Amino acid sequence: EQPLFTINTNNKLLVRIKNAGNTAAEKVRVSVKINGVVKAIDDVSIAPENSITDSFNITATQAGWQKAEITFNDYPITFDDHFYFAYKVAQNEKVLSIDDAETPNNIASIFTNDVHFSFDKINKGQLDYSSFKNYSLIILNQLSDISSGIASSLKEYIDNGGNIYIIPSVNADINSYNSFLSNNNAGSFGALQVKNGEVTKINLQEEL
């Protein structure tokens, strides 16, 4: 259910099970193994030609890649009763925010209070492009423009599996943004639209 698994927290795993037959499947035992150890068990019943979504709460106790297996009892057809997958448990994921001199510090509050992330921020004029490969996520935090040097290094980072999150500046050079996005087969920004809106509720729990 969560976009990523994190260590020592409750993570919800959703499993969709379909009964393609014309008779009901009663009390089918479904189990989840992580690294060869059974972590959750449930019995489910499914109507003919129907499906259900079951949920399992999994607590990750170690970081890194985990080997997972979902099994169910479908006697007498047993050759397809095992499904395998792997997932990565995040710990100390490194995040870099590239800022302008006028960039506010709002984004830092999301990451600095979460033990699963290691957060760094740096002005765009002081970048060490060779360090990009050390980060799981790079945020372009309200830059006035994306220079050719940054764009070139970020493209190499993206091509090698890196992740980019863009927060455009209100006064951004849209052409430089769209040139960067086009070179990475992404969408584009249009002109800034200013509209009036009404605040109906203030979420005081939101860190931003």
Tab-separated table of C-alpha atoms in Angstrom:
chain	number	residue	atom	x	y	z
A	1	GLU	CA	0.000	0.000	0.000
A	2	GLN	CA	2.860	2.410	0.833
A	3	PRO	CA	5.120	3.572	-2.002
A	4	LEU	CA	8.103	2.046	-0.208
A	5	PHE	CA	8.847	-0.329	2.642
A	6	THR	CA	10.646	1.184	5.618
A	7	ILE	CA	12.465	-0.564	8.422
A	8	ASN	CA	10.849	-1.178	11.842
A	9	THR	CA	7.471	0.153	10.721
A	10	ASN	CA	4.194	-1.552	9.886
A	11	ASN	CA	3.937	-1.963	6.108
A	12	LYS	CA	0.692	-3.128	4.480
A	13	LEU	CA	0.979	-5.662	1.678
A	14	LEU	CA	-2.077	-5.952	-0.610
A	15	VAL	CA	-2.710	-9.252	-2.404
A	16	ARG	CA	-5.397	-9.642	-5.077
A	17	ILE	CA	-6.709	-13.195	-5.456
A	18	LYS	CA	-9.062	-14.271	-8.241
A	19	ASN	CA	-11.297	-17.336	-8.481
A	20	ALA	CA	-11.685	-18.068	-12.204
A	21	GLY	CA	-13.715	-21.212	-11.594
A	22	ASN	CA	-17.468	-21.753	-11.519
A	23	THR	CA	-17.566	-22.966	-7.902
A	24	ALA	CA	-16.858	-21.080	-4.702
A	25	ALA	CA	-13.421	-21.336	-3.116
A	26	GLU	CA	-13.933	-21.795	0.616
A	27	LYS	CA	-11.381	-21.097	3.330
A	28	VAL	CA	-8.341	-20.969	1.084
A	29	ARG	CA	-5.208	-20.674	3.230
A	30	VAL	CA	-2.993	-17.800	2.092
A	31	SER	CA	0.414	-17.252	3.648
A	32	VAL	CA	3.210	-14.745	3.221
A	33	LYS	CA	6.853	-15.689	3.695
A	34	ILE	CA	9.679	-13.178	3.962
A	35	ASN	CA	13.182	-14.600	3.541
A	36	GLY	CA	11.798	-18.100	4.113
A	37	VAL	CA	9.945	-17.244	7.342
A	38	VAL	CA	6.141	-17.198	7.534
A	39	LYS	CA	5.086	-13.679	8.516
A	40	ALA	CA	1.304	-13.729	7.974
A	41	ILE	CA	-1.522	-16.214	7.376
A	42	ASP	CA	-5.173	-15.751	6.424
A	43	ASP	CA	-8.089	-17.905	5.269
A	44	VAL	CA	-10.210	-16.442	2.497
A	45	SER	CA	-13.363	-17.429	0.626
A	46	ILE	CA	-14.008	-16.285	-2.934
A	47	ALA	CA	-17.228	-16.488	-4.913
A	48	PRO	CA	-17.174	-18.048	-8.420
A	49	GLU	CA	-15.620	-15.824	-11.102
A	50	ASN	CA	-14.851	-13.193	-8.513
A	51	SER	CA	-11.834	-11.704	-6.781
A	52	ILE	CA	-10.873	-10.219	-3.424
A	53	THR	CA	-8.065	-8.050	-2.131
A	54	ASP	CA	-6.514	-9.296	1.091
A	55	SER	CA	-4.120	-7.291	3.245
A	56	PHE	CA	-1.190	-8.387	5.380
A	57	ASN	CA	0.743	-6.287	7.870
A	58	ILE	CA	4.471	-6.827	7.476
A	59	THR	CA	7.126	-5.350	9.749
A	60	ALA	CA	10.560	-5.162	8.128
A	61	THR	CA	13.362	-5.814	10.618
A	62	GLN	CA	16.319	-5.533	8.263
A	63	ALA	CA	17.272	-3.210	5.456
A	64	GLY	CA	18.035	-4.125	1.859
A	65	TRP	CA	16.444	-6.503	-0.599
A	66	GLN	CA	13.945	-9.028	0.774
A	67	LYS	CA	12.820	-12.289	-0.869
A	68	ALA	CA	9.063	-12.775	-0.523
A	69	GLU	CA	6.690	-15.616	-1.334
A	70	ILE	CA	2.899	-15.816	-1.376
A	71	THR	CA	1.408	-19.319	-1.237
A	72	PHE	CA	-2.121	-20.664	-1.125
A	73	ASN	CA	-3.760	-24.062	-0.985
A	74	ASP	CA	-5.504	-24.775	-4.305
A	75	TYR	CA	-5.737	-28.578	-4.154
A	76	PRO	CA	-5.695	-30.569	-6.386
A	77	ILE	CA	-4.093	-27.998	-8.740
A	78	THR	CA	-0.869	-27.228	-6.903
A	79	PHE	CA	1.697	-26.371	-9.585
A	80	ASP	CA	0.860	-22.644	-9.484
A	81	ASP	CA	0.375	-22.166	-5.744
A	82	HIS	CA	3.592	-20.191	-5.190
A	83	PHE	CA	4.254	-16.603	-6.260
A	84	TYR	CA	7.607	-14.938	-5.726
A	85	PHE	CA	8.658	-11.307	-5.611
A	86	ALA	CA	11.318	-9.105	-4.064
A	87	TYR	CA	11.246	-5.648	-2.540
A	88	LYS	CA	13.721	-3.249	-1.032
A	89	VAL	CA	13.464	-1.952	2.519
A	90	ALA	CA	14.680	1.625	2.660
A	91	GLN	CA	17.048	2.880	5.327
A	92	ASN	CA	19.049	6.094	5.305
A	93	GLU	CA	17.962	6.904	1.771
A	94	LYS	CA	20.003	9.914	0.705
A	95	VAL	CA	18.066	12.928	-0.596
A	96	LEU	CA	19.638	16.053	-2.129
A	97	SER	CA	17.817	19.359	-2.509
A	98	ILE	CA	19.368	21.721	-5.063
A	99	ASP	CA	18.369	25.262	-4.092
A	100	ASP	CA	18.589	28.838	-5.269
A	101	ALA	CA	19.650	31.578	-2.879
A	102	GLU	CA	15.989	32.571	-2.397
A	103	THR	CA	14.631	29.022	-1.971
A	104	PRO	CA	12.631	28.643	1.273
A	105	ASN	CA	13.483	25.815	3.661
A	106	ASN	CA	10.038	24.162	3.612
A	107	ILE	CA	11.083	20.925	1.933
A	108	ALA	CA	13.664	20.149	4.617
A	109	SER	CA	10.956	19.616	7.251
A	110	ILE	CA	9.663	16.583	5.347
A	111	PHE	CA	12.948	14.691	5.491
A	112	THR	CA	14.921	15.934	8.490
A	113	ASN	CA	12.397	14.502	10.975
A	114	ASP	CA	12.283	11.069	9.326
A	115	VAL	CA	14.967	8.581	10.372
A	116	HIS	CA	14.649	6.747	7.055
A	117	PHE	CA	16.191	9.629	5.110
A	118	SER	CA	19.515	11.415	5.100
A	119	PHE	CA	18.859	14.920	3.800
A	120	ASP	CA	21.366	17.323	2.236
A	121	LYS	CA	20.805	20.701	0.617
A	122	ILE	CA	23.163	22.760	-1.499
A	123	ASN	CA	23.095	25.922	-3.577
A	124	LYS	CA	23.113	25.265	-7.315
A	125	GLY	CA	26.337	27.264	-7.652
A	126	GLN	CA	28.240	24.909	-5.338
A	127	LEU	CA	27.324	21.557	-6.862
A	128	ASP	CA	29.635	18.580	-7.136
A	129	TYR	CA	28.106	16.769	-10.085
A	130	SER	CA	30.069	13.600	-9.334
A	131	SER	CA	28.161	13.229	-6.044
A	132	PHE	CA	24.762	12.823	-7.740
A	133	LYS	CA	25.185	9.049	-7.966
A	134	ASN	CA	25.201	8.863	-4.159
A	135	TYR	CA	21.578	10.018	-3.854
A	136	SER	CA	18.334	8.077	-4.192
A	137	LEU	CA	16.402	11.286	-4.914
A	138	ILE	CA	17.409	14.731	-6.155
A	139	ILE	CA	14.975	17.636	-5.714
A	140	LEU	CA	15.158	20.685	-7.963
A	141	ASN	CA	13.813	23.059	-5.362
A	142	GLN	CA	12.378	26.204	-6.932
A	143	LEU	CA	15.324	26.975	-9.189
A	144	SER	CA	15.084	30.091	-11.338
A	145	ASP	CA	16.461	28.062	-14.261
A	146	ILE	CA	18.078	24.709	-15.036
A	147	SER	CA	21.517	25.384	-16.468
A	148	SER	CA	23.015	23.235	-19.228
A	149	GLY	CA	25.606	21.843	-16.792
A	150	ILE	CA	23.006	20.742	-14.255
A	151	ALA	CA	20.753	19.397	-17.014
A	152	SER	CA	23.538	17.300	-18.549
A	153	SER	CA	24.628	15.797	-15.219
A	154	LEU	CA	21.045	15.105	-14.167
A	155	LYS	CA	20.317	13.331	-17.454
A	156	GLU	CA	23.223	10.981	-16.815
A	157	TYR	CA	21.912	10.467	-13.268
A	158	ILE	CA	18.404	9.682	-14.555
A	159	ASP	CA	19.721	7.334	-17.270
A	160	ASN	CA	21.467	5.374	-14.514
A	161	GLY	CA	18.222	4.931	-12.558
A	162	GLY	CA	18.146	8.112	-10.469
A	163	ASN	CA	14.965	9.870	-9.365
A	164	ILE	CA	14.132	13.557	-9.810
A	165	TYR	CA	11.452	15.652	-8.120
A	166	ILE	CA	10.856	19.139	-9.525
A	167	ILE	CA	9.339	22.060	-7.632
A	168	PRO	CA	9.361	24.982	-10.093
A	169	SER	CA	9.920	28.551	-9.041
A	170	VAL	CA	7.109	31.064	-9.551
A	171	ASN	CA	9.511	33.132	-11.657
A	172	ALA	CA	11.181	30.169	-13.365
A	173	ASP	CA	12.657	30.272	-16.843
A	174	ILE	CA	10.110	27.852	-18.295
A	175	ASN	CA	12.146	27.334	-21.469
A	176	SER	CA	15.085	25.906	-19.525
A	177	TYR	CA	12.739	23.644	-17.552
A	178	ASN	CA	10.979	22.375	-20.662
A	179	SER	CA	14.262	21.790	-22.473
A	180	PHE	CA	15.413	19.613	-19.564
A	181	LEU	CA	12.080	17.751	-19.440
A	182	SER	CA	12.057	17.180	-23.199
A	183	ASN	CA	15.565	15.703	-23.137
A	184	ASN	CA	14.342	13.223	-20.532
A	185	ASN	CA	11.136	12.254	-22.360
A	186	ALA	CA	8.930	13.974	-19.775
A	187	GLY	CA	6.057	16.438	-20.097
A	188	SER	CA	6.284	20.208	-20.119
A	189	PHE	CA	5.219	23.226	-18.106
A	190	GLY	CA	2.761	25.775	-19.430
A	191	ALA	CA	2.352	29.412	-18.498
A	192	LEU	CA	1.733	30.250	-14.838
A	193	GLN	CA	-1.961	30.644	-14.047
A	194	VAL	CA	-2.987	32.728	-11.042
A	195	LYS	CA	-6.434	31.958	-9.628
A	196	ASN	CA	-8.290	32.803	-6.461
A	197	GLY	CA	-9.126	29.975	-4.091
A	198	GLU	CA	-10.763	29.519	-0.716
A	199	VAL	CA	-9.253	27.772	2.286
A	200	THR	CA	-11.874	25.606	3.976
A	201	LYS	CA	-9.585	23.856	6.442
A	202	ILE	CA	-6.023	24.138	7.697
A	203	ASN	CA	-4.240	20.803	8.177
A	204	LEU	CA	-2.123	21.478	11.247
A	205	GLN	CA	-0.654	17.960	11.077
A	206	GLU	CA	1.020	18.555	7.713
A	207	GLU	CA	4.744	19.213	8.138
A	208	LEU	CA	4.862	21.766	5.322
